[in-house]
Short mmCIF file of N, CA and C and ligand atoms in Angstrom, two decimals:
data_model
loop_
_atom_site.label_atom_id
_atom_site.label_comp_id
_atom_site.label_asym_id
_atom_site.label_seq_id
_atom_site.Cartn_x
_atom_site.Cartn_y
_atom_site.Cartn_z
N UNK X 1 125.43 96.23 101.36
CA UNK X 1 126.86 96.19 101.08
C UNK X 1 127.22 97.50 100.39
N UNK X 2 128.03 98.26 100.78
CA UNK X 2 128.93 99.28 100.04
C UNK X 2 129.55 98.85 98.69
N UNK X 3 128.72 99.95 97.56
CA UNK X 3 129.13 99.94 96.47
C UNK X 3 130.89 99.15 95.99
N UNK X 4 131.54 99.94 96.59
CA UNK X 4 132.94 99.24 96.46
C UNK X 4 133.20 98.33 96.65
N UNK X 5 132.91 97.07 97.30
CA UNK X 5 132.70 96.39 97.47
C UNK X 5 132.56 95.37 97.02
N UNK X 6 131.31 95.81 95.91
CA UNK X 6 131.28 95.33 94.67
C UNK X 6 131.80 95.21 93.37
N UNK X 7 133.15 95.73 93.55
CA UNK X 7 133.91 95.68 92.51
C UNK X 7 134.38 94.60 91.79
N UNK X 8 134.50 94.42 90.75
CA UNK X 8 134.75 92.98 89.85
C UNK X 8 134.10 92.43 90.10
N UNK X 9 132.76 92.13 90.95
CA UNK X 9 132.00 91.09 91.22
C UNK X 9 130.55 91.22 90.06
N UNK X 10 129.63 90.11 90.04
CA UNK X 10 128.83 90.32 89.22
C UNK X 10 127.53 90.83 89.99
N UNK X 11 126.80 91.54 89.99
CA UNK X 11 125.77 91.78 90.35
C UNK X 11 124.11 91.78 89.39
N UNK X 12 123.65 91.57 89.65
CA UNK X 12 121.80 90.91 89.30
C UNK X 12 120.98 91.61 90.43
N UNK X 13 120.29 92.86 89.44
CA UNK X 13 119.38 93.99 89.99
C UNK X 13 117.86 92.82 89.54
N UNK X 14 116.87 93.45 90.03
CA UNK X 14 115.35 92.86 90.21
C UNK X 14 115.32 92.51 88.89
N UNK X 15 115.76 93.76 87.95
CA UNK X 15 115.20 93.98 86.92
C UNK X 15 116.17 93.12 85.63
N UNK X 16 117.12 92.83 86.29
CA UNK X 16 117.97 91.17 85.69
C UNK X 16 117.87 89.92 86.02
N UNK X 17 116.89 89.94 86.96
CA UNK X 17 116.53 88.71 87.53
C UNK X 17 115.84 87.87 86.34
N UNK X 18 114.56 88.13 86.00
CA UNK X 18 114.08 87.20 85.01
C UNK X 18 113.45 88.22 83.61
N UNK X 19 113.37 88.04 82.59
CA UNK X 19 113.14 88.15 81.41
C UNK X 19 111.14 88.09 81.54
N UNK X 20 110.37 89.01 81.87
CA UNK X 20 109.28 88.29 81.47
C UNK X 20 108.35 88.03 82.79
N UNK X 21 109.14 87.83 83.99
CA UNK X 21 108.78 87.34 84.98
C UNK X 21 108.92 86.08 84.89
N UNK X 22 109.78 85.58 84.45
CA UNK X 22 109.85 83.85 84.06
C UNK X 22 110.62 83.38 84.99
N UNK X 23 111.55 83.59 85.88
CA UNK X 23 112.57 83.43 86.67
C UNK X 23 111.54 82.21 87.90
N UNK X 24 111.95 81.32 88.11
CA UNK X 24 111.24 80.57 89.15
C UNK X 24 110.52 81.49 90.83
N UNK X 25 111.36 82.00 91.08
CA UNK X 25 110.86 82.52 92.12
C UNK X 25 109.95 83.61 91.67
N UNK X 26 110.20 84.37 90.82
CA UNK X 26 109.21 85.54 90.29
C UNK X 26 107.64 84.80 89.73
N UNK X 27 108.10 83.58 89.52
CA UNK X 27 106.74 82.87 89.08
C UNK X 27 106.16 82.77 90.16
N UNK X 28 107.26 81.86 91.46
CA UNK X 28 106.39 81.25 92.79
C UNK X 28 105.43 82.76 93.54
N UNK X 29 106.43 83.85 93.43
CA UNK X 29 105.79 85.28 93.87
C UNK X 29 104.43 85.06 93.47
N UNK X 30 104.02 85.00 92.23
CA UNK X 30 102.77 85.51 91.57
C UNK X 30 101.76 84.56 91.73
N UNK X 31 102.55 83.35 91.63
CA UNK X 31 101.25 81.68 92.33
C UNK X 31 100.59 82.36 93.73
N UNK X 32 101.89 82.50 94.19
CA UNK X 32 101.38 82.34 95.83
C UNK X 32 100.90 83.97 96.09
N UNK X 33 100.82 85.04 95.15
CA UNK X 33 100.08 86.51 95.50
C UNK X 33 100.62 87.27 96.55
N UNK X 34 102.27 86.87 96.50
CA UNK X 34 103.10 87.53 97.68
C UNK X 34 102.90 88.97 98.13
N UNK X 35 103.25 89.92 96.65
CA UNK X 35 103.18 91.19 97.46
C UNK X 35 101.90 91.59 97.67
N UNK X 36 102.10 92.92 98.45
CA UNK X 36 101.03 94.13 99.36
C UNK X 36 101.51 95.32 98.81
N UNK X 37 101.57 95.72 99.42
CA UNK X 37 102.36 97.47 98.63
C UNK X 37 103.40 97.11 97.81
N UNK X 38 104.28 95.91 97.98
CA UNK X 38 105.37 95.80 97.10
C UNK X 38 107.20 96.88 97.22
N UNK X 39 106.77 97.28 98.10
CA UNK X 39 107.93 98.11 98.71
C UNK X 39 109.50 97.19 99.19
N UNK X 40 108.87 96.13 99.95
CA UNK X 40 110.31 95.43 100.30
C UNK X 40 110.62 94.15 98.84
N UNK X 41 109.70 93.94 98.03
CA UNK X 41 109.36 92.63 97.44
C UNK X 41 110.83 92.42 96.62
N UNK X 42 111.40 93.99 95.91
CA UNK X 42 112.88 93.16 95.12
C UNK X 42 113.44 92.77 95.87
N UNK X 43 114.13 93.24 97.51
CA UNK X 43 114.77 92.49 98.02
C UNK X 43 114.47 91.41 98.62
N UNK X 44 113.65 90.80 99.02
CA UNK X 44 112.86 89.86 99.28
C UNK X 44 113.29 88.77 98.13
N UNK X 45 113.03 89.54 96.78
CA UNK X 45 112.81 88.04 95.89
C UNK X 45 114.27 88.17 95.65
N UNK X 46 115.42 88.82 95.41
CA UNK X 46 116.64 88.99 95.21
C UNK X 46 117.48 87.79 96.07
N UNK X 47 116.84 87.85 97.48
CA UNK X 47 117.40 87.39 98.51
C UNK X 47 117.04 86.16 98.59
N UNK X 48 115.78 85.81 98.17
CA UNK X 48 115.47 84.91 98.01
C UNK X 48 116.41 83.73 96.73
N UNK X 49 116.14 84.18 95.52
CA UNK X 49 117.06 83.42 94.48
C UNK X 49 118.19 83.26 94.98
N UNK X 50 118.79 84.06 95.53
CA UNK X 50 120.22 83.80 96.20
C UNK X 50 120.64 82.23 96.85
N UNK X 51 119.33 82.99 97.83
CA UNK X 51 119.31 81.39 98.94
C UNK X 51 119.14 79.75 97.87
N UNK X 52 118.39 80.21 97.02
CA UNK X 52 118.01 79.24 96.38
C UNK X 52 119.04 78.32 95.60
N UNK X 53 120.45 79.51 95.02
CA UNK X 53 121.19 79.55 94.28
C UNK X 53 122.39 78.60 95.39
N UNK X 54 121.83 79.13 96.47
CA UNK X 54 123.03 77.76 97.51
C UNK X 54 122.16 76.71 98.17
N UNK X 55 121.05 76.63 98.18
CA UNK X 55 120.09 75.39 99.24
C UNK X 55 119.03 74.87 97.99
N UNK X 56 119.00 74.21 97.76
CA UNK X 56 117.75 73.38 96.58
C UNK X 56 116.49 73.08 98.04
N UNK X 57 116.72 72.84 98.71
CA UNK X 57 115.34 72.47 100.15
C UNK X 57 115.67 73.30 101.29
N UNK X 58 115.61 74.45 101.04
CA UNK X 58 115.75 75.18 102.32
C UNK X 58 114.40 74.90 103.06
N UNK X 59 115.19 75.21 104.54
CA UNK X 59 114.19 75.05 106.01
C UNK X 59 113.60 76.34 106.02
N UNK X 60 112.64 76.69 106.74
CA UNK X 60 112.01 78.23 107.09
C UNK X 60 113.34 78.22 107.72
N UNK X 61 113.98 78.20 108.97
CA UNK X 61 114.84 78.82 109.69
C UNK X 61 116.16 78.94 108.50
N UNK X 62 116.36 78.16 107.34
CA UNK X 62 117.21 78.81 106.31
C UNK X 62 116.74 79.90 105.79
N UNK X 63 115.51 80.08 105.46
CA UNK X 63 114.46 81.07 105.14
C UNK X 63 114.65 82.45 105.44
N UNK X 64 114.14 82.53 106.96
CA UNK X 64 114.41 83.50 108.31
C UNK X 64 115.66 84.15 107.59
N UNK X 65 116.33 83.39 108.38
CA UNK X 65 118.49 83.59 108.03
C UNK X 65 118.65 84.44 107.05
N UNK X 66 118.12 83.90 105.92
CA UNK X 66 118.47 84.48 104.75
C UNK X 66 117.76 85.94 104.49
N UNK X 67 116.96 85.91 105.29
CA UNK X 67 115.57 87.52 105.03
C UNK X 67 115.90 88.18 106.34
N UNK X 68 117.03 88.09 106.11
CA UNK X 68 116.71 88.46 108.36
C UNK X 68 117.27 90.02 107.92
N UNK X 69 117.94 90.49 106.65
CA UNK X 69 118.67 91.71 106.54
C UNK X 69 117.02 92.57 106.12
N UNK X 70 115.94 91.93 105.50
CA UNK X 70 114.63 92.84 105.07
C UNK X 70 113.59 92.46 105.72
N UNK X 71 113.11 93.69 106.39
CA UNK X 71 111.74 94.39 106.78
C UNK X 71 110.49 94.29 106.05
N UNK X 72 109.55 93.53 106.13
CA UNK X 72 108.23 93.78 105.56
C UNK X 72 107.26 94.32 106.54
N UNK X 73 106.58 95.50 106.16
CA UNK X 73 105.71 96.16 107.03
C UNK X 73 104.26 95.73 106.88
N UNK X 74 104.26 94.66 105.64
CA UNK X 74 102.66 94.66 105.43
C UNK X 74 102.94 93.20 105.85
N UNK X 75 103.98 92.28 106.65
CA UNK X 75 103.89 91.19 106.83
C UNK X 75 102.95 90.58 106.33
N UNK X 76 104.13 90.11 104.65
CA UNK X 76 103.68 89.24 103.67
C UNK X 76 104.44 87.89 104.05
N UNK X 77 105.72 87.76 105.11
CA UNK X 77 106.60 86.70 105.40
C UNK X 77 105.76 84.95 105.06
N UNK X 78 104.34 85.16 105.64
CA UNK X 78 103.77 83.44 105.32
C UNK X 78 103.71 83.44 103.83
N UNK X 79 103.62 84.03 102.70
CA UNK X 79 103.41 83.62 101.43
C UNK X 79 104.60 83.83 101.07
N UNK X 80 106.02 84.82 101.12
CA UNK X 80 107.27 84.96 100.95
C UNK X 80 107.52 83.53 101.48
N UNK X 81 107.42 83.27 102.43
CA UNK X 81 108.20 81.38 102.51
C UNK X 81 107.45 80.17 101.85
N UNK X 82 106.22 80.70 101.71
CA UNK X 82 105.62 79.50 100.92
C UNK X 82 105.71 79.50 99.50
N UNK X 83 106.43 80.94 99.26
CA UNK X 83 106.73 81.20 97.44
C UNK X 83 108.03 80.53 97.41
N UNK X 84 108.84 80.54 98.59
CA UNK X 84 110.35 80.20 97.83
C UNK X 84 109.87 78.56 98.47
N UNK X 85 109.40 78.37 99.42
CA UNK X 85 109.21 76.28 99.03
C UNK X 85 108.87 75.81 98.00
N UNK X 86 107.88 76.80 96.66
CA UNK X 86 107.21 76.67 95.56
C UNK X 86 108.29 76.71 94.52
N UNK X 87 108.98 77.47 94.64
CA UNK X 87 110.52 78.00 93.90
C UNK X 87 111.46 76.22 94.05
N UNK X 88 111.56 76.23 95.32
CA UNK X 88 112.75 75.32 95.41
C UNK X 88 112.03 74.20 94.64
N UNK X 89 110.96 73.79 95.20
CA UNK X 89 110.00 72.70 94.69
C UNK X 89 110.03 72.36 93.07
N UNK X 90 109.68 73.63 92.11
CA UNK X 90 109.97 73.58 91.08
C UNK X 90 110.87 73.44 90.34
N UNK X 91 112.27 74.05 91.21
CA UNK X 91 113.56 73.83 90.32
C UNK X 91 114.58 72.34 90.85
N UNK X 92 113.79 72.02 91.99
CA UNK X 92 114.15 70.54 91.89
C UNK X 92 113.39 69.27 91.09
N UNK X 93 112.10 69.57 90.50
CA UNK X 93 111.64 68.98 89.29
C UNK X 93 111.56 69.22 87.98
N UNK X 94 112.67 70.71 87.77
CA UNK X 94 112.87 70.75 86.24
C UNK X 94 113.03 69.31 85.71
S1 LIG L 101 104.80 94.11 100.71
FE1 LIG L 101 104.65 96.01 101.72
S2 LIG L 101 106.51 96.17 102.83
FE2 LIG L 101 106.51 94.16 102.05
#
């Protein structure tokens, strides 16, 4: 999205995401040993909380949908979807 765009709106960089790495999905990342080089991983997990922030049980094909704008070259995608089922999983049993 073009900067402008973003005007008056709130925005949440990687590095506002969680305090600590405490953020649910930044936890499920590290259970499940998502990244490889780590090159696509903020947007990945960015995109991820998002989804999370509108679907409590997303489907892989909600999954897909939602990652379909980022590229992983070290195709980490099977542990990226099994981190955010771990994510959703957890924040539907807070
Ligand atoms: S972890 Fe290397 S590009 Fe995704």
């Amino acid at each position: 999205m073009p900067l402008a765009k973003s005007a008056a709106r709130s925005v949440t960089t990687i590095e506002g995401l969680g305090i600590d790495e405490d953020h649910l999905v930044q936890q499920a990342w590290i259970e499940e040993d998502v990244p490889q080089c780590g090159y696509c991983q903020p947007g990945m997990i960015l995109s991820a909380s998002s989804l999370l922030a509108r679907s409590s049980a997303p489907t892989d094909e909600d999954i897909n949908q939602a990652l379909a704008g980022h590229i992983c070259r070290c195709g980490t995608y099977p542990r990226i979807r099994r981190a955010i089922h771990r994510a959703a999983e957890a924040a539907r049993n807070r």
